[in-house]
Coordinates of C-alpha atoms and ligand atoms in Angstrom, one line a residue:
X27 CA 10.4 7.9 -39.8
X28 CA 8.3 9.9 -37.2
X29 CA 10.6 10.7 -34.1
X30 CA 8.8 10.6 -30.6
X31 CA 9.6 14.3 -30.5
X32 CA 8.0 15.2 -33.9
X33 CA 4.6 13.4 -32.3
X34 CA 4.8 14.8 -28.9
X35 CA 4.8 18.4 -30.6
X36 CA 2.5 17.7 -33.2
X37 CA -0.3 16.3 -30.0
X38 CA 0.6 19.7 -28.2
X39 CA -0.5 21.7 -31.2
X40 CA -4.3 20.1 -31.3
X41 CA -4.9 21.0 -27.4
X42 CA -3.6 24.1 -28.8
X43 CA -5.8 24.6 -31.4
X44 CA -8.8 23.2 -29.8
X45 CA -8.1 26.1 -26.7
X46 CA -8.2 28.7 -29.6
X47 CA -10.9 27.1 -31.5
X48 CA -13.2 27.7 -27.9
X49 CA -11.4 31.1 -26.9
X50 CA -12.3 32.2 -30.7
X51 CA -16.3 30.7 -30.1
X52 CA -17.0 32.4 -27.0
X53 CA -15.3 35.4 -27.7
X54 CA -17.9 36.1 -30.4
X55 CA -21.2 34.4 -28.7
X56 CA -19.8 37.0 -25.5
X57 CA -21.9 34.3 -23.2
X58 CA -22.6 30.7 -24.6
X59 CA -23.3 27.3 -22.9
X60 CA -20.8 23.9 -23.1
X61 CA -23.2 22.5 -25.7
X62 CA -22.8 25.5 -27.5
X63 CA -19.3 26.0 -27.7
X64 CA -19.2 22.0 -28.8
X65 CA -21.5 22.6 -31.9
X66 CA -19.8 25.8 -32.8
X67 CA -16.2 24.3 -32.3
X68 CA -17.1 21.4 -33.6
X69 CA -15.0 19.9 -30.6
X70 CA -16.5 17.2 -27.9
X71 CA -18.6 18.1 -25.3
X72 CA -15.3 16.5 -23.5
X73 CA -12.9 18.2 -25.0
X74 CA -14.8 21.9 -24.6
X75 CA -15.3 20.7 -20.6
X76 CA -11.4 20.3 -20.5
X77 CA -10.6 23.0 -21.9
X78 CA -13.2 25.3 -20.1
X79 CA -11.5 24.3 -17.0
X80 CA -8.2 25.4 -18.2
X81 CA -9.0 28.7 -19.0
X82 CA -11.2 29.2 -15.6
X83 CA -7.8 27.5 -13.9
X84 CA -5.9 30.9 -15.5
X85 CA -9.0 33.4 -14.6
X86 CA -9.4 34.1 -18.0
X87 CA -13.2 32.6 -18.1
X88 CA -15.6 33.3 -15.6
X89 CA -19.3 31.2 -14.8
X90 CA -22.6 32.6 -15.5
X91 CA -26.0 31.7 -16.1
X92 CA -28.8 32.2 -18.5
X93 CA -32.8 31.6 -18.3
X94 CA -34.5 29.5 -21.4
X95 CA -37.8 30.8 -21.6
X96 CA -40.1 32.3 -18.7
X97 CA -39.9 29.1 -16.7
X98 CA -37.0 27.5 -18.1
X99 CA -34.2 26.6 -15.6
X100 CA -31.0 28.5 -15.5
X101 CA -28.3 27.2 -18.3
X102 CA -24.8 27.0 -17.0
X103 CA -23.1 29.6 -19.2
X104 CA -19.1 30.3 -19.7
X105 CA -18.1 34.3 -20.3
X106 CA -14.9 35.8 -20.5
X107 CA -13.7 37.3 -17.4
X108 CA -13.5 41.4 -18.5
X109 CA -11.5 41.8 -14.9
X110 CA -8.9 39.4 -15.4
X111 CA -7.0 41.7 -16.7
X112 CA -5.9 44.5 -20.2
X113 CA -4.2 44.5 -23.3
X114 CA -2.9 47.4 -25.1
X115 CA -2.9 48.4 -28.7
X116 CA -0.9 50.6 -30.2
X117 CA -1.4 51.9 -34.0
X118 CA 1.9 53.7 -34.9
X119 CA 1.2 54.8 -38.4
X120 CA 3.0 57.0 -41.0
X121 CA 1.0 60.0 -39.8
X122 CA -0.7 59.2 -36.5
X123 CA -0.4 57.5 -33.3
X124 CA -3.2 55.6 -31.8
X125 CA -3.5 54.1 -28.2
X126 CA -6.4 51.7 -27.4
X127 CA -7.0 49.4 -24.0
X128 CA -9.2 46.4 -24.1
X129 CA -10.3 43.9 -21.9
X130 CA -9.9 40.4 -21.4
X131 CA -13.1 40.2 -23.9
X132 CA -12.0 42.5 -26.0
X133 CA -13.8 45.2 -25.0
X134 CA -12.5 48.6 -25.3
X135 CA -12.3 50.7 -22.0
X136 CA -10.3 53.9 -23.6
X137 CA -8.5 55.1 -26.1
X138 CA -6.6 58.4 -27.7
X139 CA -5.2 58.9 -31.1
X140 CA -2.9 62.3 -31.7
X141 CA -1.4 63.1 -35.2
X142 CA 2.7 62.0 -35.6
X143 CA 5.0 62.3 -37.6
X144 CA 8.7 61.8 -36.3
X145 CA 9.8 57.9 -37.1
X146 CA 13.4 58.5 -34.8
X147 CA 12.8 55.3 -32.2
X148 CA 13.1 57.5 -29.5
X149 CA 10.8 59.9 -30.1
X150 CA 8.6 57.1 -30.6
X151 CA 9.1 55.3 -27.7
X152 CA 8.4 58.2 -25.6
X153 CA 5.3 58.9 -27.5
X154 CA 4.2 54.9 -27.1
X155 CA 4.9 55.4 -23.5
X156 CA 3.0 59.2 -22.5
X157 CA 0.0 58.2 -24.3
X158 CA -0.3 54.5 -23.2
X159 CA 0.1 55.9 -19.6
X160 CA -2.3 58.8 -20.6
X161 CA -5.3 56.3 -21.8
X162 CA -4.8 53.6 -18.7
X163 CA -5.0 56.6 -16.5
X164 CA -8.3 57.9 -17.7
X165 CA -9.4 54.4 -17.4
X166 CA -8.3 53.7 -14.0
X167 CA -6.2 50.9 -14.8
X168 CA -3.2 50.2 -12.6
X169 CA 0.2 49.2 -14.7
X170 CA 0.7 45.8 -12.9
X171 CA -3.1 44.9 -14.5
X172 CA -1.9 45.0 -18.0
X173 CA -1.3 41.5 -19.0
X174 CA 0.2 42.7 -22.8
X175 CA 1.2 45.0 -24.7
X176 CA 1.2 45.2 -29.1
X177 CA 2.9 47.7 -31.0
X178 CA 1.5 47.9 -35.0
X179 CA 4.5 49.2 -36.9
X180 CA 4.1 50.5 -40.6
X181 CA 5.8 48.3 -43.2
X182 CA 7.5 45.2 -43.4
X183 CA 7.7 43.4 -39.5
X184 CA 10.8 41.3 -40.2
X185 CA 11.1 38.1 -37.6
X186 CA 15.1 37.5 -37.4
X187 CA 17.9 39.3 -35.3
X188 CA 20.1 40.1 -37.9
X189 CA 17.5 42.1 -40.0
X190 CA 16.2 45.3 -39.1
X191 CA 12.6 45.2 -38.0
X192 CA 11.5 47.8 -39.7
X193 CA 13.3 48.8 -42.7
X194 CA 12.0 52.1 -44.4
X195 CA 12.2 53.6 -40.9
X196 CA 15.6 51.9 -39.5
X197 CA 14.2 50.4 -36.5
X198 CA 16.2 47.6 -35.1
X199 CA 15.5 44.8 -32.4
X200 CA 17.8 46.5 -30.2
X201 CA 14.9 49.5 -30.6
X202 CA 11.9 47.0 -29.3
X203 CA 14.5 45.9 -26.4
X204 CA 14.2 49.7 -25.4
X205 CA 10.7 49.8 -25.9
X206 CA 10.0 46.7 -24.0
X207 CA 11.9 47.8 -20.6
X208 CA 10.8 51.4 -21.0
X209 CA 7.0 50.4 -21.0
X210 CA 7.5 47.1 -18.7
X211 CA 4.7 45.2 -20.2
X212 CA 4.7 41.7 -22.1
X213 CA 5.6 43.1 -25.8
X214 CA 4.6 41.9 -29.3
X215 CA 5.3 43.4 -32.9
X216 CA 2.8 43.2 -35.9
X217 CA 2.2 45.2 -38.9
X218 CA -0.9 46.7 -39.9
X219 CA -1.7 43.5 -42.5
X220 CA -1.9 41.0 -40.0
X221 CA -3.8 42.7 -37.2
X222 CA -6.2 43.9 -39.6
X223 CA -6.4 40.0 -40.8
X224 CA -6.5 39.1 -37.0
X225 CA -9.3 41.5 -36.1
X226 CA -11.2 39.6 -39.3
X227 CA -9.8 36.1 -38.0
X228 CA -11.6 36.7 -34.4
X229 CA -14.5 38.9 -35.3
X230 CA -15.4 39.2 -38.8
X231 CA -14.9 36.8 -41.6
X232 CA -13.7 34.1 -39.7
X233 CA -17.0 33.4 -38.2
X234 CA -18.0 31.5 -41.7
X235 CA -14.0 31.2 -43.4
X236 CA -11.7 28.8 -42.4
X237 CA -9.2 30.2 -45.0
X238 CA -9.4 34.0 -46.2
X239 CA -7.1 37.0 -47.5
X240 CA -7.6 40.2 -45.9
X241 CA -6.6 42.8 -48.6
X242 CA -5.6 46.0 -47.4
X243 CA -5.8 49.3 -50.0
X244 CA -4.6 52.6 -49.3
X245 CA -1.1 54.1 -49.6
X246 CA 0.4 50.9 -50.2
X247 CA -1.4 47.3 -50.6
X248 CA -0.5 44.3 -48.8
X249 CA -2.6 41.2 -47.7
X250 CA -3.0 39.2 -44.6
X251 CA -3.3 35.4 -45.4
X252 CA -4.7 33.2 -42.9
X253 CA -4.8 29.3 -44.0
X254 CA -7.1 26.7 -41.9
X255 CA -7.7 29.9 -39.2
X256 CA -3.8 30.2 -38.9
X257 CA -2.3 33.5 -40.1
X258 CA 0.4 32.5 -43.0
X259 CA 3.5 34.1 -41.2
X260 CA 6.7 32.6 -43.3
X261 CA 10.5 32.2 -42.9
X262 CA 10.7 35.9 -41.9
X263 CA 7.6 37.0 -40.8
X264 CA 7.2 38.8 -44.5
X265 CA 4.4 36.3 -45.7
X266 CA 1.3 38.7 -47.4
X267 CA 3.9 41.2 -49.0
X268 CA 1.5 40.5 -52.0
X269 CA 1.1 44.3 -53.0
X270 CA 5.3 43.5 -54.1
X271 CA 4.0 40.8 -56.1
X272 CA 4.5 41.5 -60.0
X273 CA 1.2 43.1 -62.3
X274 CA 3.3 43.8 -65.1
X275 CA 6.6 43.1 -66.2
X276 CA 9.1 46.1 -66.5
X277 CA 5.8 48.2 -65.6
X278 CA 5.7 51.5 -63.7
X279 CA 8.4 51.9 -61.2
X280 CA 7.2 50.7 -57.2
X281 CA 8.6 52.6 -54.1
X282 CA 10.3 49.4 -53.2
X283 CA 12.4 49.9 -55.9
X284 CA 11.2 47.1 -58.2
X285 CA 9.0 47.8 -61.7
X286 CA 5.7 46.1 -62.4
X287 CA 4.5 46.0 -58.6
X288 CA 0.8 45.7 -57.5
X289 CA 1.3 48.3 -55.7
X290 CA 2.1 51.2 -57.9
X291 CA -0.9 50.3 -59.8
X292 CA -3.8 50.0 -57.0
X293 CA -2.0 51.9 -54.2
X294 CA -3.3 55.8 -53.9
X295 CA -0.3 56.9 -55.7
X296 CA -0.9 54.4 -58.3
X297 CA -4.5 54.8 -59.1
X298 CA -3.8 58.6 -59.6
X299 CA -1.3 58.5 -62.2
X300 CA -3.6 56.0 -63.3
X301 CA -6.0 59.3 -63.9
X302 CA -3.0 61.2 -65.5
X303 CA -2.4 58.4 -67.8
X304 CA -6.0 58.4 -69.3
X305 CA -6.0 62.8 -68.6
X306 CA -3.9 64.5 -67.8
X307 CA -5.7 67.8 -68.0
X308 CA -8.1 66.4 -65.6
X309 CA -9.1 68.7 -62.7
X310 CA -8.2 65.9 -60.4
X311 CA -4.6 65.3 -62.0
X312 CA -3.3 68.5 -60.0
X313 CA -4.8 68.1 -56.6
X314 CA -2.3 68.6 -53.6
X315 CA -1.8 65.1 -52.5
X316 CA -3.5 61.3 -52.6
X317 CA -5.9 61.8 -49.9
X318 CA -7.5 64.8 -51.6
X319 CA -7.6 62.9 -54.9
X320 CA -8.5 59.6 -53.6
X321 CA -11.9 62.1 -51.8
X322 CA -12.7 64.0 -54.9
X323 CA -12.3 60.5 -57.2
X324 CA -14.8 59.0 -54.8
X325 CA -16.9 61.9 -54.6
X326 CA -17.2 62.2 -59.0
X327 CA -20.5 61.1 -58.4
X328 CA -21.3 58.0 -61.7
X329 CA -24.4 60.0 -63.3
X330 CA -22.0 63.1 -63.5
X331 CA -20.5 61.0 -66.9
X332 CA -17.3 62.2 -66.5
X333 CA -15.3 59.5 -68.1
X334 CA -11.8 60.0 -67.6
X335 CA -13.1 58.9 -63.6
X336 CA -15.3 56.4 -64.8
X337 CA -12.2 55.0 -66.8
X338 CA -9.7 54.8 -63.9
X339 CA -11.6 53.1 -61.4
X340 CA -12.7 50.6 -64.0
X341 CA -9.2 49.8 -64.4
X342 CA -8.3 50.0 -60.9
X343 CA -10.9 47.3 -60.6
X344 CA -9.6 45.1 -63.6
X345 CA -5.9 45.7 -62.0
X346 CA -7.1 44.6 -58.6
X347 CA -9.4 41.8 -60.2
X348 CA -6.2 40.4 -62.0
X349 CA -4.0 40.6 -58.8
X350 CA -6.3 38.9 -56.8
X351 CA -6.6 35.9 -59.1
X352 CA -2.9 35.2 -58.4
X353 CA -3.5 35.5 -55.2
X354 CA -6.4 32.8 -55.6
X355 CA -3.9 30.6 -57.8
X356 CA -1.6 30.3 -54.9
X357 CA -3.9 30.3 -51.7
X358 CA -7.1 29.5 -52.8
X359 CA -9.3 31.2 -50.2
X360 CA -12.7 31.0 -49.5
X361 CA -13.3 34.5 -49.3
X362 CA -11.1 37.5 -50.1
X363 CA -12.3 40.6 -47.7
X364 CA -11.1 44.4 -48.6
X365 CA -10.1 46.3 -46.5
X366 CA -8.4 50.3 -46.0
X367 CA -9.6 53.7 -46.8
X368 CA -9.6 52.8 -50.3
X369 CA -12.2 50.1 -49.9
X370 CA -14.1 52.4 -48.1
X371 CA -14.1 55.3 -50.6
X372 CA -14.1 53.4 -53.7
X373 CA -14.5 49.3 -52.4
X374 CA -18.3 49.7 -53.4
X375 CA -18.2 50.8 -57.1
X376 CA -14.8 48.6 -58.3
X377 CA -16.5 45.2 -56.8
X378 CA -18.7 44.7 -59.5
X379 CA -15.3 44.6 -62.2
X380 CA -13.0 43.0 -59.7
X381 CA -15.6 40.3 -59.1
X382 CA -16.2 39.9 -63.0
X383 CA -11.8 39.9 -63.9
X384 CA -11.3 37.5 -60.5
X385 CA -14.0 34.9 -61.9
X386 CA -12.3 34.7 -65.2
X387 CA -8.8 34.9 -64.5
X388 CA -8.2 32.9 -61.4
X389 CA -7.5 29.4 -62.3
X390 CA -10.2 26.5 -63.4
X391 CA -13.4 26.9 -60.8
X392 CA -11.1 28.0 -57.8
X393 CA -13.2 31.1 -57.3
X394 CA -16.7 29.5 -58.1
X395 CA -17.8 30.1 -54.9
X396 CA -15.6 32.4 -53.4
X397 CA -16.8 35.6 -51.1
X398 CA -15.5 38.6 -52.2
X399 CA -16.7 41.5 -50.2
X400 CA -15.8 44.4 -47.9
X401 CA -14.5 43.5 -44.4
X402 CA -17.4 44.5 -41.9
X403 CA -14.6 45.3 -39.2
X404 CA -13.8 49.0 -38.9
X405 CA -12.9 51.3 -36.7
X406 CA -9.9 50.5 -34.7
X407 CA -9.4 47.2 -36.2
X408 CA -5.4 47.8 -36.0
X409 CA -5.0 48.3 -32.1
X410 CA -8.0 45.6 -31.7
X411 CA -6.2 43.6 -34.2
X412 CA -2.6 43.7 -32.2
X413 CA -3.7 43.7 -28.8
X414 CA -5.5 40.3 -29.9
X415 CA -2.4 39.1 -30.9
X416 CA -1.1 40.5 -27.8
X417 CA -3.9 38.4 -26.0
X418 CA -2.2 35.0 -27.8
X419 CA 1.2 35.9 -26.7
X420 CA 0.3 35.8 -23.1
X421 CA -1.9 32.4 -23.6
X422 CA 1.6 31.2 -25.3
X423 CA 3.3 32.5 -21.7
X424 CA 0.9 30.6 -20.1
X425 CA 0.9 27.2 -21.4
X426 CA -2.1 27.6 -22.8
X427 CA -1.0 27.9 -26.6
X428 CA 2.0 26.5 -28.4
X429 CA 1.0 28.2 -32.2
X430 CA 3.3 30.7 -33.5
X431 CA 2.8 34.4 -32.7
X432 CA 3.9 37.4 -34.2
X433 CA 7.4 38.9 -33.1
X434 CA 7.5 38.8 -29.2
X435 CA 9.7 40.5 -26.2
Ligands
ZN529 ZN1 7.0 47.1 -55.0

């Protein structure tokens, strides 16, 4: 039995995701006609009028026009409106803090990134709040024009009140309470997964992918999932925890405290005792920590014929080939995008094995035709990525959208 409540809610949620659907199209054209947004969306001319007018009502969308051709007449266009107002993004990592401000389209204005390394929350919050103040200063922004605020947190962002929000670092809600009245802006919570996934939702892969997995290698491993342009969120926010998934059963021991994790085999840490395993006499088996390894492992250049490299990132590639078909068996994406300074350094030479161990592991002809490739978003696609989702949070505060958002204050 469908209760009037249930369809009420359930007609909400289309307006919803027909506003995102044209927010998402003109956000990437930057300028683009009525027409235009229709055929992109695939939504009515009527429905893209409608909502056009709704976005204009809030300021977010501002007109302009465009010449066809030398004697064409001028094309009513629809833009975002840059001067509506900013959103900030914050990247607090394990070693660095980054501030970046963006405009209403996205556009960054200024930004500053200065190395951390204290995780006490108030040493954080004053460190959030100094160089947020510091970056819309040298941009000329006053506070009361900053219409959001998202923090990235490292780890697992955990969406109840009773748990705490951040557990390797201690971090409580009662933390992002402080954090909220210290800086005074609209707040919102993510970690690094799902704005990187977000970034690639709005402006890489989800251009051509209505469902893709943003896979993110580097210290640790973790995907963002996003399902029919949605990002796959779950009971507790902890959906995409994939690099906690099991390889191997009773395998090598995993910083989270289970055995057998993806992680400990394609995470930095992992792929270099994955070196000591096949040598450990190896001149990269003593180097002073992962970064340096993960450099000089990507630097072995493949004529040099030095196996014992040659060896490990062919099996990182048939470990990550073999974790990603799971991850195919259970979401069944149509493109899986890589992501992290591991792709970068060493994305280019495990593809061709990954590729080959995804096509014959994952399940029947799921990954026929699936995209797997490195994400084309870099940069700062973390603060981009957050103060996005900040972005949805204050179209939620509006009216304007009713889908579910990351952790919000
Ligand atoms: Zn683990």
């Amino acid at each position: 039995v469908t209760s009037p409540l249930r369809r009420r809610a359930s007609s909400r949620d289309i307006r919803s995701e027909s506003r995102l659907s044209v927010l998402h199209a003109v956000l990437r054209a930057k300028e683009a006609s009525r027409a235009e947004i229709a055929q992109v969306s695939g939504l009515s001319l009527a429905t893209v009028t409608t909502v056009v007018s709704e976005f204009m009502a809030e300021g977010l969308f501002a007109e302009g026009t465009r010449i066809v051709g030398r004697v064409g007449r001028p094309t009513l266009t629809v833009r975002l409106n840059p001067s509506r107002g900013y959103f900030v993004g914050v990247d607090m990592a394990e070693t660095s803090l980054r501030v970046d401000v963006y405009d209403t389209a996205l556009m960054p204005v200024g930004g500053h990134e200065i190395p951390w390394d204290d995780e006490a929350p108030s040493a954080i919050i004053d460190g959030i709040e100094t160089l947020a103040s510091t970056v819309l200063g040298e941009a000329g922004i006053d506070r009361t024009e900053v219409l959001g605020l998202g923090v990235c947190l490292p780890g697992l962002v955990q969406g109840t009140s009773t748990t705490s929000i951040v557990p390797a670092w201690d971090w409580h809600t009662r933390d992002l309470g402080m954090l909220r009245d210290r800086l005074g802006f609209p707040l919102v919570i993510e970690n690094p997964l799902k704005a990187v996934a977000t970034a690639e939702l709005w402006f890489g892969r989800g251009a051509d992918s209505s469902s893709f997995i943003t896979v993110n290698l580097g210290t640790g491993v973790g995907a963002g999932i996003i399902v029919d342009h949605t990002m796959l969120r779950g009971a507790t926010n902890s959906a995409g925890e994939w690099g906690h998934s099991l390889l191997m059963l009773d395998g090598r021991g995993c910083r989270c405290g289970r055995h057998g994790c993806v992680e400990a085999y394609i995470g930095a840490p992992g792929i270099w005792r994955t070196l000591r395993e096949i040598d450990p006499s190896h001149a990269l088996a003593p180097v002073d920590n992962q970064f340096d390894f993960m450099v000089g492992l990507a630097a072995a250049e493949p004529d040099a014929q030095d196996a014992t490299v040659e060896e490990t990132i062919a099996r990182t590639g048939y470990y990550l080939g073999s974790a990603l078909a799971d991850l195919v068996a259970v979401i069944n994406p149509e493109a899986i995008v890589l992501t992290g300074w591991t792709s970068w350094l060493l994305g280019e030479r495990m593809l061709p094995v990954t590729h080959d161990t995804l096509q014959q592991q994952a399940p029947g002809r799921s990954a026929d035709d699936l995209v797997l490739a490195l994400s084309t978003v870099r940069g700062t696609a973390v603060t981009r990525g957050v103060a996005l989702t900040a972005l949805e949070h204050f179209l939620s505060t509006v009216g304007l959208l009713t889908t579910r958002t990351a952790i919000a204050l």
